[in-house]
Coordinates of C-alpha atoms and ligand atoms in Angstrom, one line a residue:
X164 CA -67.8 162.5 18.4
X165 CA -65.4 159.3 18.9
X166 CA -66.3 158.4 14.8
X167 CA -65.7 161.8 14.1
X168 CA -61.9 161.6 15.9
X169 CA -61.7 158.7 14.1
X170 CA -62.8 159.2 10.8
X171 CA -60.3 162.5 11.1
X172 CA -57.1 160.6 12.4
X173 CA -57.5 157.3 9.9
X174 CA -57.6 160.5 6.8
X175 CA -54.7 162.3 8.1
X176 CA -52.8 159.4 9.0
X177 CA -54.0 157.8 4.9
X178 CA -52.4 161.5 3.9
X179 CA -49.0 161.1 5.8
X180 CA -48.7 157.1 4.0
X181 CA -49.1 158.7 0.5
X182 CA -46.9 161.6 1.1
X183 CA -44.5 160.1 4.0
X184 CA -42.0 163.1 3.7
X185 CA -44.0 166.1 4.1
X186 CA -45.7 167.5 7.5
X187 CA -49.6 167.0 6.6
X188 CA -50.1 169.7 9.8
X189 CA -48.6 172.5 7.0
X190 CA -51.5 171.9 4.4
X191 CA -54.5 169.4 6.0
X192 CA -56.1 171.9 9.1
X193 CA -58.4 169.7 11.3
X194 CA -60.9 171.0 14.1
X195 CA -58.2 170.6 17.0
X196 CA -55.4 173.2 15.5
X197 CA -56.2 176.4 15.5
X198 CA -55.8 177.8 11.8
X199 CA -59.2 175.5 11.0
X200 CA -61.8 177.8 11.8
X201 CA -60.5 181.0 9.9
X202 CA -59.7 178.8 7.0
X203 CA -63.0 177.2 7.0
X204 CA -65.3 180.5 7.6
X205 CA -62.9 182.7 5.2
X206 CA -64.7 184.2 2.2
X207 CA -68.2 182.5 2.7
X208 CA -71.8 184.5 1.6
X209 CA -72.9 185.0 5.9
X210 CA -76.6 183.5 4.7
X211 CA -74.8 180.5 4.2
X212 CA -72.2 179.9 6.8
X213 CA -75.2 179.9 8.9
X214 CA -77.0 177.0 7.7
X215 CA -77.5 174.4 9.8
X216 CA -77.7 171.9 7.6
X217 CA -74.1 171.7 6.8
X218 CA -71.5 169.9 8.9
X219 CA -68.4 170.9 9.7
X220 CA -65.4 169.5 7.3
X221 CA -63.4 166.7 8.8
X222 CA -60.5 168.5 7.6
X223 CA -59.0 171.2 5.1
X224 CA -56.6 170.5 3.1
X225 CA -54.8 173.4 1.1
X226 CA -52.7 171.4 -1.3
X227 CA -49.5 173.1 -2.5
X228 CA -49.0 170.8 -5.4
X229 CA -50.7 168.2 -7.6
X230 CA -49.3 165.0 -5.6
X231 CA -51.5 166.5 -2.5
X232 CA -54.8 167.3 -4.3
X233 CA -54.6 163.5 -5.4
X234 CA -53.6 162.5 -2.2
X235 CA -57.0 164.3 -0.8
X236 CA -58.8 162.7 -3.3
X237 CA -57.7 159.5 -2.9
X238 CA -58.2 159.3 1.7
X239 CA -61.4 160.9 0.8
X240 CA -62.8 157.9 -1.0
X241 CA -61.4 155.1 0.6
X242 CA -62.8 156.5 4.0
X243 CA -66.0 157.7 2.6
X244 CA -65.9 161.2 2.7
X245 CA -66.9 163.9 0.0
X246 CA -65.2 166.4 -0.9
X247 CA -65.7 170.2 -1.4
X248 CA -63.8 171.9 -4.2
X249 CA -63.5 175.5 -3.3
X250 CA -61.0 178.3 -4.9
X251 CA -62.7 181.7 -4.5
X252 CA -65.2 180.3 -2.3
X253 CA -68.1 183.2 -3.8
X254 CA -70.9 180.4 -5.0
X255 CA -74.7 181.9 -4.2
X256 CA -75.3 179.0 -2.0
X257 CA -72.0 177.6 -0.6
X258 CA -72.0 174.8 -2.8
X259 CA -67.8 174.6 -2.2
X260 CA -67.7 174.7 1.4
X261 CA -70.8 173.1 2.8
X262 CA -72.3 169.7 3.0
X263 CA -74.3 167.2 4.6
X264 CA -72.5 164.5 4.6
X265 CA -69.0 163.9 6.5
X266 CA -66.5 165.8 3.8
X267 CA -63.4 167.6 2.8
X268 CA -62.5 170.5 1.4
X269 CA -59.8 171.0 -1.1
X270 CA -59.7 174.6 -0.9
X271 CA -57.0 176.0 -4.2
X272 CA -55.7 179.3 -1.6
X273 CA -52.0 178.1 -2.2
X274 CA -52.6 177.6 -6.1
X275 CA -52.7 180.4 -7.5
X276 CA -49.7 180.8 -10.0
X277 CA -49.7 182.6 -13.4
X278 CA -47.5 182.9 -16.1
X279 CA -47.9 184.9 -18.8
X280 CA -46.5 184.1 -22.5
X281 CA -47.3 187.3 -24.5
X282 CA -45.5 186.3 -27.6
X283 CA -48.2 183.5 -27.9
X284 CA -50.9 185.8 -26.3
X285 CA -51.4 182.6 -23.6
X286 CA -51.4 182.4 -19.7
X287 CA -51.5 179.6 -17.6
X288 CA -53.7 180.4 -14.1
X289 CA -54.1 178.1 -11.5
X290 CA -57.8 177.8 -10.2
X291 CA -56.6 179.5 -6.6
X292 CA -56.3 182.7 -8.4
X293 CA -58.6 185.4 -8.1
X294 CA -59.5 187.5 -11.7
X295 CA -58.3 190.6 -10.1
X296 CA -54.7 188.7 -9.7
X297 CA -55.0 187.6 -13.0
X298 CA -56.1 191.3 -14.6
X299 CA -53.0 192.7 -12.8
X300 CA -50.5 190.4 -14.2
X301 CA -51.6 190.7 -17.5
X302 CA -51.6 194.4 -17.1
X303 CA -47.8 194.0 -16.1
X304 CA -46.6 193.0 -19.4
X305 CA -49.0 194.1 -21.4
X306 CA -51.0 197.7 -21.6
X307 CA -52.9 196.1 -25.2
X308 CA -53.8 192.7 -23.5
X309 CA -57.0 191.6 -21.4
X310 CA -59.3 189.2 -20.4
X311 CA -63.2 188.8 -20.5
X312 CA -64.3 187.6 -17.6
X313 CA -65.9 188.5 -14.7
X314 CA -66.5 192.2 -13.0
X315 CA -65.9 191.4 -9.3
X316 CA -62.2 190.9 -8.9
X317 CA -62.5 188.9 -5.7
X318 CA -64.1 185.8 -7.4
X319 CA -61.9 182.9 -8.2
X320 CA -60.9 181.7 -11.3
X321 CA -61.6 177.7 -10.6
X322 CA -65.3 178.4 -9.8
X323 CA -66.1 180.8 -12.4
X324 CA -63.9 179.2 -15.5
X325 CA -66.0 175.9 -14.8
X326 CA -69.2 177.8 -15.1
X327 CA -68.6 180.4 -17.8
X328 CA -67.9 183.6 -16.7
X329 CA -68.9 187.0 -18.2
X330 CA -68.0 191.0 -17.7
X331 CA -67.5 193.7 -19.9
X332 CA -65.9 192.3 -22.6
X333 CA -68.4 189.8 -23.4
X334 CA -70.3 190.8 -25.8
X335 CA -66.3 191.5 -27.8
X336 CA -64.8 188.5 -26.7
X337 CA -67.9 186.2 -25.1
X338 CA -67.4 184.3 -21.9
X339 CA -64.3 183.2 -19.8
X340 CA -64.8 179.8 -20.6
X341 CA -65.0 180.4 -24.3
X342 CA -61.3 181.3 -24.3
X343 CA -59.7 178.8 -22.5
X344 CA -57.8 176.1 -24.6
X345 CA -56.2 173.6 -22.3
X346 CA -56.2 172.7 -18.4
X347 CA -55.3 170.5 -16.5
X348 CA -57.2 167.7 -14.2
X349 CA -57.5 165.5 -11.1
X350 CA -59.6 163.2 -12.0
X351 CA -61.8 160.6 -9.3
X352 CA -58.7 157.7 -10.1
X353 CA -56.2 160.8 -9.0
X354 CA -54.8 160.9 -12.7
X355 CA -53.3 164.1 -13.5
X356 CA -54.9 165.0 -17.5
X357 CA -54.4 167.6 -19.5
X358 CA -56.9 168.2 -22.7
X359 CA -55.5 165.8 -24.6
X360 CA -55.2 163.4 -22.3
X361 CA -59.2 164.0 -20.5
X362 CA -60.4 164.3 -24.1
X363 CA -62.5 166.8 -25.7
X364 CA -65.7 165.5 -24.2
X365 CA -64.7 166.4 -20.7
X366 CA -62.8 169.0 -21.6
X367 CA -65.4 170.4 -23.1
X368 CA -67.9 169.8 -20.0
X369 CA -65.8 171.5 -17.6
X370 CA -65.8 174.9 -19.5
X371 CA -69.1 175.8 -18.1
X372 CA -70.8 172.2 -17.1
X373 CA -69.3 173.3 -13.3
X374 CA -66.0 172.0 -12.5
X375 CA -67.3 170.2 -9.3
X376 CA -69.1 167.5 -10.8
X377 CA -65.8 165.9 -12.3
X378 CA -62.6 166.2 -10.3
X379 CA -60.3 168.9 -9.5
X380 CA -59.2 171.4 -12.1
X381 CA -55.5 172.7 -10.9
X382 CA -55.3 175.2 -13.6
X383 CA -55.9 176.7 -17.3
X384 CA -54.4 177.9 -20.6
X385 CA -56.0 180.6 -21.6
X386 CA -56.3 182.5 -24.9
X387 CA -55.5 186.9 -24.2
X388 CA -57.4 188.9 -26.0
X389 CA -56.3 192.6 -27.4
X390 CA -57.5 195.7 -25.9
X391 CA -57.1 199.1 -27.1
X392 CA -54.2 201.6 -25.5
X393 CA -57.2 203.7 -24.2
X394 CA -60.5 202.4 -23.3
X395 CA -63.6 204.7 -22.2
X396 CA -66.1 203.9 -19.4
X397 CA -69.1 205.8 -17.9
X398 CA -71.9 205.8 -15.5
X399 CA -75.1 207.7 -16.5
X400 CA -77.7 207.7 -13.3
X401 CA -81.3 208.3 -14.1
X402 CA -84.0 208.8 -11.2
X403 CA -86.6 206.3 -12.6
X404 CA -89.5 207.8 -13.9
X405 CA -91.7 207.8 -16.8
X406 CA -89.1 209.0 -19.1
X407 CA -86.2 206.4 -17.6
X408 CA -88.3 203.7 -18.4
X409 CA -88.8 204.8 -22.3
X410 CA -84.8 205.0 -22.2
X411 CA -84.7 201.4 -20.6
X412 CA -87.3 200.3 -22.8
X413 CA -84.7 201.9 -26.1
X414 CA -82.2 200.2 -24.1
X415 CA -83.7 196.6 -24.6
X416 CA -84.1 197.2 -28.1
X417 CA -80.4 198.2 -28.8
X418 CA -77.9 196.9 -26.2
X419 CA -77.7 193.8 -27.8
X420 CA -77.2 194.9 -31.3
X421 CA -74.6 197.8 -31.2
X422 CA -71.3 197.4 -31.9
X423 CA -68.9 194.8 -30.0
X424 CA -66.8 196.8 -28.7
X425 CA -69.6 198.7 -26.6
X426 CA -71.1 197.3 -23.6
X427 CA -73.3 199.0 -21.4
X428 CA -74.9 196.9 -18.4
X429 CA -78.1 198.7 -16.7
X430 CA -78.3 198.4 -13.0
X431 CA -82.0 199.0 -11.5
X432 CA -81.1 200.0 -7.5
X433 CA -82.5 201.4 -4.5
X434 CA -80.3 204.5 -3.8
X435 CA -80.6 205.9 0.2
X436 CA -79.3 209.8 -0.6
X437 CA -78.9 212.0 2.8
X438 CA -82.3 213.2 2.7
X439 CA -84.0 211.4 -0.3
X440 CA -84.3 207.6 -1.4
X441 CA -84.9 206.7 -4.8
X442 CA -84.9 204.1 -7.3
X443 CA -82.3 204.6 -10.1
X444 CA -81.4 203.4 -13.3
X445 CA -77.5 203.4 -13.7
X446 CA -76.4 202.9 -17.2
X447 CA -72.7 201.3 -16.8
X448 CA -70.5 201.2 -19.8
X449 CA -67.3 199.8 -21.0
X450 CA -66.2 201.0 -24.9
X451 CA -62.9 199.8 -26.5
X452 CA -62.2 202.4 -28.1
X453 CA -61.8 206.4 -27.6
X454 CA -63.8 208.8 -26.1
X455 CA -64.4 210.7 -29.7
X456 CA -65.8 207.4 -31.4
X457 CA -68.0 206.8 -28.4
X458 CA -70.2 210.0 -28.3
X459 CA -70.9 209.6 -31.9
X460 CA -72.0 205.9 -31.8
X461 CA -73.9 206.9 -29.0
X462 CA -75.5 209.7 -30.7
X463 CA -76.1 207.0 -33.8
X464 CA -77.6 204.3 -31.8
X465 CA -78.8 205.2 -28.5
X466 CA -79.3 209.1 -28.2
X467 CA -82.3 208.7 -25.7
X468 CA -79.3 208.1 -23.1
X469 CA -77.8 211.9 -24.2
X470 CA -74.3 210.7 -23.4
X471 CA -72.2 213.8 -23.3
X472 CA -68.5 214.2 -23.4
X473 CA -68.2 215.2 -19.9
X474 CA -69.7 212.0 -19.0
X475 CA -67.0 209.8 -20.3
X476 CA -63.9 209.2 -19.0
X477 CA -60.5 207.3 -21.1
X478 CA -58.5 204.9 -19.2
X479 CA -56.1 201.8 -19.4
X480 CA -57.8 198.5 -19.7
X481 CA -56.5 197.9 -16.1
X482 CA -58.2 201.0 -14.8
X483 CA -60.9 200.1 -16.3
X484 CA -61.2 197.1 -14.0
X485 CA -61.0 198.6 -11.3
X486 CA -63.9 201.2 -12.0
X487 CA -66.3 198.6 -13.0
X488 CA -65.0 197.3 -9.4
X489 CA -65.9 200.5 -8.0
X490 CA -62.4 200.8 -6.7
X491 CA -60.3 204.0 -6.7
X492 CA -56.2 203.6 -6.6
X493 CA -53.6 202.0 -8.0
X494 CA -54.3 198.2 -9.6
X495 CA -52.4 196.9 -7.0
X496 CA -55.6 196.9 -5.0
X497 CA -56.9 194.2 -7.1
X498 CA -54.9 192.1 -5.0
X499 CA -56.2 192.5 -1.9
X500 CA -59.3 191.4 -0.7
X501 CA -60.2 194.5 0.1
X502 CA -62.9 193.8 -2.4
X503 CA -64.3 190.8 -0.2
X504 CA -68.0 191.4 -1.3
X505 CA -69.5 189.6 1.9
X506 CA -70.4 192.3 4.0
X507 CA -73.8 191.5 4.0
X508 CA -76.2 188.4 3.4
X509 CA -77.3 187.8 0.0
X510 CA -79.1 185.9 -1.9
X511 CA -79.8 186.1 -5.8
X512 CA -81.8 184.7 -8.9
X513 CA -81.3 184.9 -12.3
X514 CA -83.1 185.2 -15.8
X515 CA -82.7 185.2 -19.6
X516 CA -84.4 187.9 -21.5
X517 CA -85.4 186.7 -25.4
X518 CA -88.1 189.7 -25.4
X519 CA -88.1 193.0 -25.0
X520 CA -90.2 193.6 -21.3
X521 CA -92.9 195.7 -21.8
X522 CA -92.6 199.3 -19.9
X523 CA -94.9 198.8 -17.5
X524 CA -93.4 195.8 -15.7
X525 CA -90.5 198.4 -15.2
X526 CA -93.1 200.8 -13.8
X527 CA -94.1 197.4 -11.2
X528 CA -90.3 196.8 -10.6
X529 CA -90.0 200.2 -9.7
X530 CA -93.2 199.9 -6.9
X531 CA -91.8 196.7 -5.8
X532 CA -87.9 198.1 -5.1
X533 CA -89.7 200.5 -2.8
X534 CA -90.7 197.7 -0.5
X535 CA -87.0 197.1 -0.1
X536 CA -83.7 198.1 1.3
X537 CA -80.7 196.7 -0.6
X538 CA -81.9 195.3 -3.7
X539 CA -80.4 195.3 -7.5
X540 CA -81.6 194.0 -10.7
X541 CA -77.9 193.5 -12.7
X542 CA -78.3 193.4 -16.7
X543 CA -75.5 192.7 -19.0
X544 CA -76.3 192.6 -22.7
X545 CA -75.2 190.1 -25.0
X546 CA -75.4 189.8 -28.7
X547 CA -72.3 190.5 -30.8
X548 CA -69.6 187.5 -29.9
X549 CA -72.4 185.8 -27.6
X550 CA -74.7 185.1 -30.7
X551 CA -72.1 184.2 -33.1
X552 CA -71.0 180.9 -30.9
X553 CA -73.4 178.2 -31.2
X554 CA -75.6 176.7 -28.2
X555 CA -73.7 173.3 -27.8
X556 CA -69.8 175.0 -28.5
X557 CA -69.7 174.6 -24.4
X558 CA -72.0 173.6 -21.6
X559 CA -73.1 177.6 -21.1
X560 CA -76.0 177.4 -23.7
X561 CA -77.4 180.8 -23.6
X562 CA -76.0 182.6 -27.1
X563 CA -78.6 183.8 -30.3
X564 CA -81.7 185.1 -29.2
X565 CA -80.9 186.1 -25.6
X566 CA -81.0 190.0 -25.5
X567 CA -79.6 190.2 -21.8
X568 CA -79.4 188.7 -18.5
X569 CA -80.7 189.4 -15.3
X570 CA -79.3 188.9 -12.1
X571 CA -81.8 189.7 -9.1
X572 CA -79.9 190.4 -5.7
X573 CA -81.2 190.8 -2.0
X574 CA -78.9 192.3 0.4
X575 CA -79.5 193.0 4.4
X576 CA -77.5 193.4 7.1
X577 CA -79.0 191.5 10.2
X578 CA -79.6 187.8 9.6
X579 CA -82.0 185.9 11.7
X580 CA -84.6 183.4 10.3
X581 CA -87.3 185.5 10.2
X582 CA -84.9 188.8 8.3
X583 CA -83.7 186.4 5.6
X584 CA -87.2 184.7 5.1
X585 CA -88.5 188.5 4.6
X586 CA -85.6 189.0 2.3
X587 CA -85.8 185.8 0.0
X588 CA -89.6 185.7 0.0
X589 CA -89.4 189.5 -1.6
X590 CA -87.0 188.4 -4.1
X591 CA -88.7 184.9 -5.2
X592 CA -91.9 187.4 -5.4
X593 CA -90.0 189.6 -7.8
X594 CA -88.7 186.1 -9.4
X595 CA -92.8 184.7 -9.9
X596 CA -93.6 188.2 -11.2
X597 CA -91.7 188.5 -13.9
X598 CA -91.8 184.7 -15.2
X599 CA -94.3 185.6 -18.2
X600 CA -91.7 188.3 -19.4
X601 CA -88.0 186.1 -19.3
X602 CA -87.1 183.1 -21.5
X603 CA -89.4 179.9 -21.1
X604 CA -89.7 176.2 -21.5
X605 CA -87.1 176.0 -19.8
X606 CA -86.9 179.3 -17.7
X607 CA -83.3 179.6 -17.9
X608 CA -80.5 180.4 -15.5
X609 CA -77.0 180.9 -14.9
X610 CA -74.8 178.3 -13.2
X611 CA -72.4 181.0 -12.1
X612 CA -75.5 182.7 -10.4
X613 CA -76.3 179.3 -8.3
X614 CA -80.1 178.9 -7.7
X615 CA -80.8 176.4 -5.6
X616 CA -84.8 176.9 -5.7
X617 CA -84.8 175.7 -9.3
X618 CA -84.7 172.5 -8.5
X619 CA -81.9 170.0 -6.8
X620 CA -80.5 166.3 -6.4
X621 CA -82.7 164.7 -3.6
X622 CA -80.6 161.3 -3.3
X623 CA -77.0 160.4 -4.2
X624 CA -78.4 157.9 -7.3
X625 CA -80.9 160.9 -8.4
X626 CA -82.0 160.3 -11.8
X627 CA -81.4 162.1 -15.0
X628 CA -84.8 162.8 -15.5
X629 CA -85.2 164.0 -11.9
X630 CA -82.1 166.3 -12.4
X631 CA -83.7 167.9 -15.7
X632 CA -86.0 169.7 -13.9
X633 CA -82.8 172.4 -12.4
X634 CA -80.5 171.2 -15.3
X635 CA -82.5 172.0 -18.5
X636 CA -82.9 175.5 -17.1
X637 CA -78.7 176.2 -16.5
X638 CA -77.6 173.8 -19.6
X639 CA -80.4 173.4 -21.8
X640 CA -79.5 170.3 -24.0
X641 CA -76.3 170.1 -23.4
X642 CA -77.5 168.5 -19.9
X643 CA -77.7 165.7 -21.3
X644 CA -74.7 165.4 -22.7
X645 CA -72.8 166.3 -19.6
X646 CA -74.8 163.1 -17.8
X647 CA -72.9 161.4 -20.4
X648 CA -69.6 162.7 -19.9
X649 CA -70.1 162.3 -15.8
X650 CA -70.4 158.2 -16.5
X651 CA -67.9 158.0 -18.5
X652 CA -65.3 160.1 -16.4
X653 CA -67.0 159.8 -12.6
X654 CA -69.0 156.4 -12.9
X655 CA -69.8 155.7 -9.3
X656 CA -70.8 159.8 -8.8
X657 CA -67.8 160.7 -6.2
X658 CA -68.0 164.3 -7.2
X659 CA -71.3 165.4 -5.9
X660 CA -73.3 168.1 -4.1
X661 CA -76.9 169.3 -4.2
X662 CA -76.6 170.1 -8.2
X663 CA -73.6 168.4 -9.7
X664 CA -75.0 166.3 -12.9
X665 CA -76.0 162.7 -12.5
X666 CA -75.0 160.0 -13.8
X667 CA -76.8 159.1 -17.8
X668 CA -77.9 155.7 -16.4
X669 CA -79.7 156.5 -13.6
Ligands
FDA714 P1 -66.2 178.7 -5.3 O1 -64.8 178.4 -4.9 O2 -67.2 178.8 -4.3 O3 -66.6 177.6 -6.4 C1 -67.8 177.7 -7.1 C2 -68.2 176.3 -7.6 O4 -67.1 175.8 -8.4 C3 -68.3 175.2 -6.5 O5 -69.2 174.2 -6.9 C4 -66.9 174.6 -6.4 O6 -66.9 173.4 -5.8 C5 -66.5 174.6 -7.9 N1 -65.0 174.8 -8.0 C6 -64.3 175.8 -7.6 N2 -63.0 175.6 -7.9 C7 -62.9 174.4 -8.5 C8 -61.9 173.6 -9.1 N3 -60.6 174.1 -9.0 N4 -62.1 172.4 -9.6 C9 -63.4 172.0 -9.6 N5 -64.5 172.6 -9.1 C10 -64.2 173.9 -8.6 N6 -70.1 185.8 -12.3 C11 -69.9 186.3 -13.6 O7 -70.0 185.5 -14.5 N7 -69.6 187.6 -13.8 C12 -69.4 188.4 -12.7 O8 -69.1 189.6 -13.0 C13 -69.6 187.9 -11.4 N8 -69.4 188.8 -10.3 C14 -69.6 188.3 -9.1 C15 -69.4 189.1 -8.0 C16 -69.6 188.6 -6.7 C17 -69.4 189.5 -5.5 C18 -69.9 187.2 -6.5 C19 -70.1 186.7 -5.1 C20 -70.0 186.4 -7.6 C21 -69.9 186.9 -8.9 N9 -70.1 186.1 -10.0 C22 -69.9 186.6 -11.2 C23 -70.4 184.7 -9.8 C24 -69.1 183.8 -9.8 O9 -68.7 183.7 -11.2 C25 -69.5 182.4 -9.3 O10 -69.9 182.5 -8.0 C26 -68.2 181.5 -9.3 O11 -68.6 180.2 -9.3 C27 -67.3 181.8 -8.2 O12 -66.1 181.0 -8.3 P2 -65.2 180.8 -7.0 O13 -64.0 180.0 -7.4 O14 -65.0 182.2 -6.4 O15 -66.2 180.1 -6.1

């Protein structure tokens, strides 16, 4: 307890000798004032604020400016303490907000700037933004402007940048990260770099490679993209049955291949009706385009659905956002965080699909959700934009050949050892069942969907070859050029946690 008054004191006091003119009590919280707990516990999955594992941070410090991120970066080190990167704070297993060790956390809340250049189609966002704030502004000067990136506008642009990012426009416009053409840096030294002054190798690690394994990213330049006027969007629901199941099975065959502009993600879910409980298929769909070029794609390429008129509905780009949200108003509500998804515990595991599952596994999936409560199998297609960018372009290696992802997702509402054991040990069930069915050698995952069963870093100095066994599955080979990247740019491993990449030479 007295080393832990200590180690506090000696990094506020290293904070106030770097930056002698400012009040550090305005931006570095420590466990004797009273904003620290609500900052520290403020948009964290519950599983994980739980854990016992973790200790509490020495101190938070919510940096206004550059000069203060360095500042953190540089007490941190010289008095041995990690640090904890955290913007949106939504990673699976509360990789930005929890550690082991005595640490920090930088967390981005008062960075969150953007400014919009739509002559040049570019925007500057800092990482303390959420995509929702970032939708909005774009929609404020521009009704034929968007971004693809992710669906859930609470999540935060530093965490899901760094690890690709993808939504309804990916399949037009591919990931987050694929659009993004400068940023800027803290590195481990506390050097403030933008792209050409990192260089392409880390820049190009940090678009996907996870932003926490080498330094702080402060913010990005990203490229707009066009979007139509008027957009369309529907859900079709579908009890499962027999007939479902061919339609999913059509589904598998076609998402990936019709045109760009269409992308409809299928969302297997346990639905609790007033009297009944089913599972359901829910086809979700975002077209660029209008309602009358829709139903006769539709009718081209996928008529098993039977998507009528009536089903579609034409929107703004904007409002489209907010129904893939599941939010009803005005976009102003995109800037809340009304959409705060952690009402419950969770805990999720992910997939790449190269071959079309056979029907019956659906028919087993379907068996299986019935042994459940809250539980959702999310699948986006990719093809179109996603196969046309090669393997290596950025870290996120999962392009030709991939016909859609699968996110699996446990939900419940009473935690307890034995409630969240039930709830995982379904899930990894579900996870082993399917294994023969989902990409292979390595079975792949996305980093934006953090797993930390695949595999982690036992020791500070783990090796690369130790690390391959989680890292092949989320990079493929491009792991080992980010081990390359990490010496060069973070040689004595400062940046850490329980999956940042090691260093080449280890
Ligand atoms: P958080 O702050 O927790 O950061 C995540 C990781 O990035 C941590 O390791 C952290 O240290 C690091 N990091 C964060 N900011 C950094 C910075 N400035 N510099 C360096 N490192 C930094 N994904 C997707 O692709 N499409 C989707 O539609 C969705 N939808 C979705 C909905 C909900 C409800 C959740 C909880 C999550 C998603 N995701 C998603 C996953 C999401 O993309 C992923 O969790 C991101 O990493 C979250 O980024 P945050 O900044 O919010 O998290």
């Amino acid at each position: 307890c007295i080393d832990a008054i200590r180690t506090r004191n000696e990094f506020v006091s290293c904070m106030n000798n770097i930056i002698p003119f400012t009040n550090t009590s305005s931006y570095v919280f420590t466990h004797d004032m009273p904003m620290y707990s609500s900052i520290v516990s403020s948009q964290h999955n519950p599983r994980c604020s739980n854990s016992t594992a973790s200790r509490r941070p020495v101190g938070i410090v919510t940096p206004q400016n550059e000069i203060e991120i360095r500042a953190a970066i540089i007490c941190s080190r010289e008095h041995g303490l990690q640090v904890r990167v955290r913007s949106g704070g939504h990673d699976y297993e509360g990789l930005s907000y929890l550690c082991r060790t005595p640490f920090v956390i930088i967390d981005m809340r008062n960075l969150r700037s953007i400014s919009i250049d739509i002559k040049k189609e570019t925007a500057w966002v800092q990482s303390g933004a959420t995509l929702g704030e970032l939708y909005y502004s774009i929609a404020q000067v521009s009704q034929t402007h968007g971004f693809p990136a992710g669906i859930c506008p609470s999540v935060g642009v530093g965490g899901h940048f760094s690890g690709g990012g993808f939504g309804a426009m990916v399949r037009k416009y591919g990931l987050a990260a694929d659009n993004v053409i400068d940023a800027y840096i803290i590195d481990v030294k506390g050097r403030f770099l933008d792209r050409e002054s990192m260089g392409e190798e880390l820049f190009w690690a940090i678009r996907g490679g996870g932003g926490a394994s080498f330094g702080v990213i402060v913010s990005w330049k990203i490229k707009l993209v066009r979007v139509p006027p008027k957009v369309t969007v529907f859900n079709v629901y579908k009890n499962m049955d027999q007939h479902t199941i061919k339609i999913i099975s059509r589904w598998q065959h076609e998402a990936h291949k019709m045109k760009n502009e269409l992308f409809i993600r299928l969302i297997i879910q346990y639905v609790h009706g007033d009297e009944d409980t089913a599972v359901q298929a829910l086809f979700n769909s975002l077209f660029l385009g209008e309602i009358k070029d829709l139903v006769p794609l539709m009718n081209e390429s996928f008529p098993q659905l039977g998507l009528k008129t009536k089903d579609c509905i034409e929107m703004s780009w904007i409002d489209s956002v907010l129904y893939f949200a599941g939010l009803k108003g005005a976009p102003e509500l995109l800037l809340g965080n009304k959409t705060d998804p952690y009402v419950n515990y969770f805990k999720a595991k992910s997939d790449f699909v190269t071959k079309p599952v056979p029907q019956h596994v659906f028919s087993r999936i379907q068996e299986k959700f019935h042994q459940q409560k809250l539980v959702f199998m999310l699948m986006d297609p990719y093809g179109g934009r996603m196969s046309e960018i090669s393997e290596s372009h950025i870290p996120f290696p999962h392009r030709k050949r991939n016909l859609y992802n699968i996110q699996y997702l446990v939900k419940w509402e009473v935690n307890g050892v034995r409630a969240s054991n039930k709830h995982i040990n379904w899930l990894k069930e579900l996870y082993k069942y399917m294994e023969p069915y989902v990409s292979r050698h390595p079975r792949s995952a996305y980093l934006n969907y953090r797993d930390l069963d695949i595999g982690i870093n036992p020791r500070e100095n783990t090796s690369y070859l130790e690390a391959r066994v989680w890292g092949e599955k989320y990079f493929k080979g491009n792991f080992k050029r980010l081990t390359k990247v990490k010496s060069k740019v973070d040689p004595d491993n400062f940046f850490r946690n329980e999956q940042s990449i090691p260093l080449h030479q280890n």
